Amino acid sequence: MHSARTLVLALILGACASAPRPPAQETVRITYEVSSWGYVQERWVIASDGRATFEQTQSGAQFGTPLLPAQNFALTPRDFERIRTTLAPTERFIDGGLACERQMTDAPYGTVTWQRTDGADQQVAFYTACRETNNITLFFTQLNAADEIFHQLTGAPTH
């Protein structure tokens, strides 16, 4: 009788155990893009091998002005990893999004996109005029730090 109860208990506990999660796909490329009034103002991309590009509109240009030709940079995998780890805390907003109570309209907005080894893109959209919350503060602290690192590494101009 004791062994029968043990067997039943083991079966019940086994049924309750969750299936192991598949390993997370690694990031192979990160894209940062900021737009205003429907037009991209700045975009940078860095790949895991260190290849990077930067595009922006000319400073002071009117909305709708095309981006200047892309600048290419040869960074290192270590540089990519530095940016990836800086942005890692923001990946928690991929599934549920970044809650934003708007304080004003017509502010810049954008996305951060992580491309995974399986080719899938995962993204967090943001708006720069959200009421401050702990999540908004965390997100923009990490995002601004990653953007600053990219600009320091490349010497790309900032607006």
Tab-separated table of C-alpha atoms in Angstrom:
chain	number	residue	atom	x	y	z
A	1	MET	CA	0.000	0.000	0.000
A	2	HIS	CA	2.835	2.401	0.894
A	3	SER	CA	4.536	1.837	-2.470
A	4	ALA	CA	1.226	2.380	-4.324
A	5	ARG	CA	0.775	5.763	-2.610
A	6	THR	CA	4.343	6.688	-3.411
A	7	LEU	CA	3.786	5.781	-7.066
A	8	VAL	CA	0.558	7.823	-7.271
A	9	LEU	CA	2.242	10.792	-5.577
A	10	ALA	CA	5.186	10.567	-7.964
A	11	LEU	CA	2.815	10.509	-10.959
A	12	ILE	CA	0.872	13.527	-9.662
A	13	LEU	CA	4.028	15.514	-8.971
A	14	GLY	CA	5.442	14.556	-12.351
A	15	ALA	CA	2.304	15.784	-14.083
A	16	CYS	CA	2.532	19.116	-12.234
A	17	ALA	CA	6.142	19.741	-13.170
A	18	SER	CA	6.467	22.147	-16.043
A	19	ALA	CA	8.239	21.092	-19.169
A	20	PRO	CA	11.758	22.440	-19.369
A	21	ARG	CA	11.938	25.725	-21.221
A	22	PRO	CA	13.886	25.668	-24.451
A	23	PRO	CA	17.139	27.574	-24.214
A	24	ALA	CA	16.805	31.248	-25.122
A	25	GLN	CA	17.980	32.106	-28.581
A	26	GLU	CA	21.114	34.185	-28.638
A	27	THR	CA	21.065	37.705	-30.029
A	28	VAL	CA	22.913	38.199	-33.312
A	29	ARG	CA	21.896	41.790	-34.101
A	30	ILE	CA	20.457	44.797	-32.264
A	31	THR	CA	18.722	47.689	-34.002
A	32	TYR	CA	17.877	51.015	-32.358
A	33	GLU	CA	15.579	53.399	-34.200
A	34	VAL	CA	14.084	56.783	-33.246
A	35	SER	CA	11.366	58.481	-35.285
A	36	SER	CA	9.359	61.653	-35.133
A	37	TRP	CA	6.213	62.546	-37.070
A	38	GLY	CA	6.480	59.281	-38.994
A	39	TYR	CA	10.059	59.761	-40.138
A	40	VAL	CA	13.150	57.933	-38.927
A	41	GLN	CA	15.560	60.415	-37.380
A	42	GLU	CA	18.291	58.011	-36.306
A	43	ARG	CA	19.023	54.318	-36.669
A	44	TRP	CA	21.954	52.225	-35.620
A	45	VAL	CA	22.566	48.532	-35.978
A	46	ILE	CA	25.257	46.368	-34.433
A	47	ALA	CA	25.832	42.692	-35.213
A	48	SER	CA	27.408	40.117	-32.937
A	49	ASP	CA	30.559	40.094	-35.088
A	50	GLY	CA	30.973	43.846	-34.493
A	51	ARG	CA	29.782	45.134	-37.862
A	52	ALA	CA	27.768	48.290	-37.278
A	53	THR	CA	25.936	50.944	-39.282
A	54	PHE	CA	24.655	54.379	-38.377
A	55	GLU	CA	22.113	56.542	-40.190
A	56	GLN	CA	20.562	59.880	-39.271
A	57	THR	CA	18.955	62.900	-40.817
A	58	GLN	CA	20.982	66.033	-41.230
A	59	SER	CA	20.830	68.160	-38.100
A	60	GLY	CA	18.037	70.727	-38.443
A	61	ALA	CA	16.526	69.019	-41.485
A	62	GLN	CA	12.774	69.240	-42.076
A	63	PHE	CA	10.576	66.214	-41.436
A	64	GLY	CA	10.541	63.900	-44.404
A	65	THR	CA	14.167	64.576	-45.290
A	66	PRO	CA	15.779	61.254	-46.161
A	67	LEU	CA	18.452	59.796	-43.945
A	68	LEU	CA	22.038	60.604	-44.835
A	69	PRO	CA	24.005	57.708	-46.361
A	70	ALA	CA	24.801	54.991	-43.838
A	71	GLN	CA	28.157	55.032	-42.119
A	72	ASN	CA	29.777	51.625	-41.593
A	73	PHE	CA	31.948	50.704	-38.644
A	74	ALA	CA	34.092	47.701	-37.784
A	75	LEU	CA	33.647	47.173	-34.058
A	76	THR	CA	34.374	43.986	-32.133
A	77	PRO	CA	32.251	41.160	-30.723
A	78	ARG	CA	33.227	42.523	-27.304
A	79	ASP	CA	31.711	45.907	-28.237
A	80	PHE	CA	28.511	44.146	-29.306
A	81	GLU	CA	28.444	42.254	-26.009
A	82	ARG	CA	28.858	45.492	-24.086
A	83	ILE	CA	25.790	46.980	-25.776
A	84	ARG	CA	23.837	43.716	-25.509
A	85	THR	CA	24.431	43.399	-21.780
A	86	THR	CA	23.556	47.064	-21.236
A	87	LEU	CA	20.211	46.486	-22.964
A	88	ALA	CA	19.591	43.051	-21.361
A	89	PRO	CA	17.385	44.417	-18.526
A	90	THR	CA	15.058	45.978	-21.121
A	91	GLU	CA	14.345	42.641	-22.806
A	92	ARG	CA	11.848	41.883	-20.057
A	93	PHE	CA	9.465	44.300	-21.827
A	94	ILE	CA	9.425	42.255	-25.059
A	95	ASP	CA	6.430	40.114	-24.119
A	96	GLY	CA	4.245	42.622	-22.274
A	97	GLY	CA	5.426	45.875	-23.799
A	98	LEU	CA	6.422	49.024	-22.003
A	99	ALA	CA	3.419	50.609	-20.296
A	100	CYS	CA	3.254	54.304	-21.058
A	101	GLU	CA	0.941	56.947	-19.730
A	102	ARG	CA	1.567	59.804	-22.150
A	103	GLN	CA	2.302	63.237	-20.756
A	104	MET	CA	2.327	64.963	-24.134
A	105	THR	CA	1.908	64.209	-27.808
A	106	ASP	CA	4.299	64.633	-30.715
A	107	ALA	CA	7.394	63.405	-28.869
A	108	PRO	CA	9.962	61.107	-30.487
A	109	TYR	CA	9.292	57.365	-30.363
A	110	GLY	CA	11.083	54.273	-31.507
A	111	THR	CA	11.987	50.650	-31.177
A	112	VAL	CA	14.768	48.393	-30.025
A	113	THR	CA	14.870	45.128	-31.949
A	114	TRP	CA	16.817	42.024	-31.059
A	115	GLN	CA	17.367	39.544	-33.890
A	116	ARG	CA	17.877	36.002	-32.606
A	117	THR	CA	19.918	33.146	-34.024
A	118	ASP	CA	16.749	31.565	-35.433
A	119	GLY	CA	16.082	34.749	-37.448
A	120	ALA	CA	13.177	35.887	-35.274
A	121	ASP	CA	12.946	39.547	-34.341
A	122	GLN	CA	11.794	40.588	-30.887
A	123	GLN	CA	11.051	44.209	-30.215
A	124	VAL	CA	10.200	46.799	-27.585
A	125	ALA	CA	8.494	49.978	-28.745
A	126	PHE	CA	8.973	53.154	-26.729
A	127	TYR	CA	7.655	56.691	-26.521
A	128	THR	CA	9.844	59.391	-25.002
A	129	ALA	CA	7.096	61.389	-23.259
A	130	CYS	CA	5.769	58.759	-20.863
A	131	ARG	CA	4.945	59.578	-17.273
A	132	GLU	CA	7.853	58.412	-15.141
A	133	THR	CA	7.519	54.992	-13.509
A	134	ASN	CA	10.122	52.531	-12.266
A	135	ASN	CA	9.865	50.582	-15.539
A	136	ILE	CA	10.152	53.709	-17.690
A	137	THR	CA	13.170	54.870	-15.686
A	138	LEU	CA	14.853	51.459	-15.977
A	139	PHE	CA	14.134	51.235	-19.691
A	140	PHE	CA	15.405	54.701	-20.616
A	141	THR	CA	18.428	54.496	-18.318
A	142	GLN	CA	19.571	51.319	-20.076
A	143	LEU	CA	18.558	52.516	-23.550
A	144	ASN	CA	20.372	55.839	-23.175
A	145	ALA	CA	23.456	54.067	-21.831
A	146	ALA	CA	23.525	51.681	-24.822
A	147	ASP	CA	23.058	54.606	-27.225
A	148	GLU	CA	25.887	56.488	-25.543
A	149	ILE	CA	28.167	53.441	-25.767
A	150	PHE	CA	27.396	53.074	-29.486
A	151	HIS	CA	28.202	56.738	-30.143
A	152	GLN	CA	31.409	56.569	-28.069
A	153	LEU	CA	32.607	53.455	-29.897
A	154	THR	CA	31.837	54.780	-33.372
A	155	GLY	CA	32.287	58.515	-32.979
A	156	ALA	CA	28.951	58.860	-34.804
A	157	PRO	CA	27.376	62.276	-34.323
A	158	THR	CA	24.474	62.826	-31.970
A	159	HIS	CA	21.534	65.146	-32.483
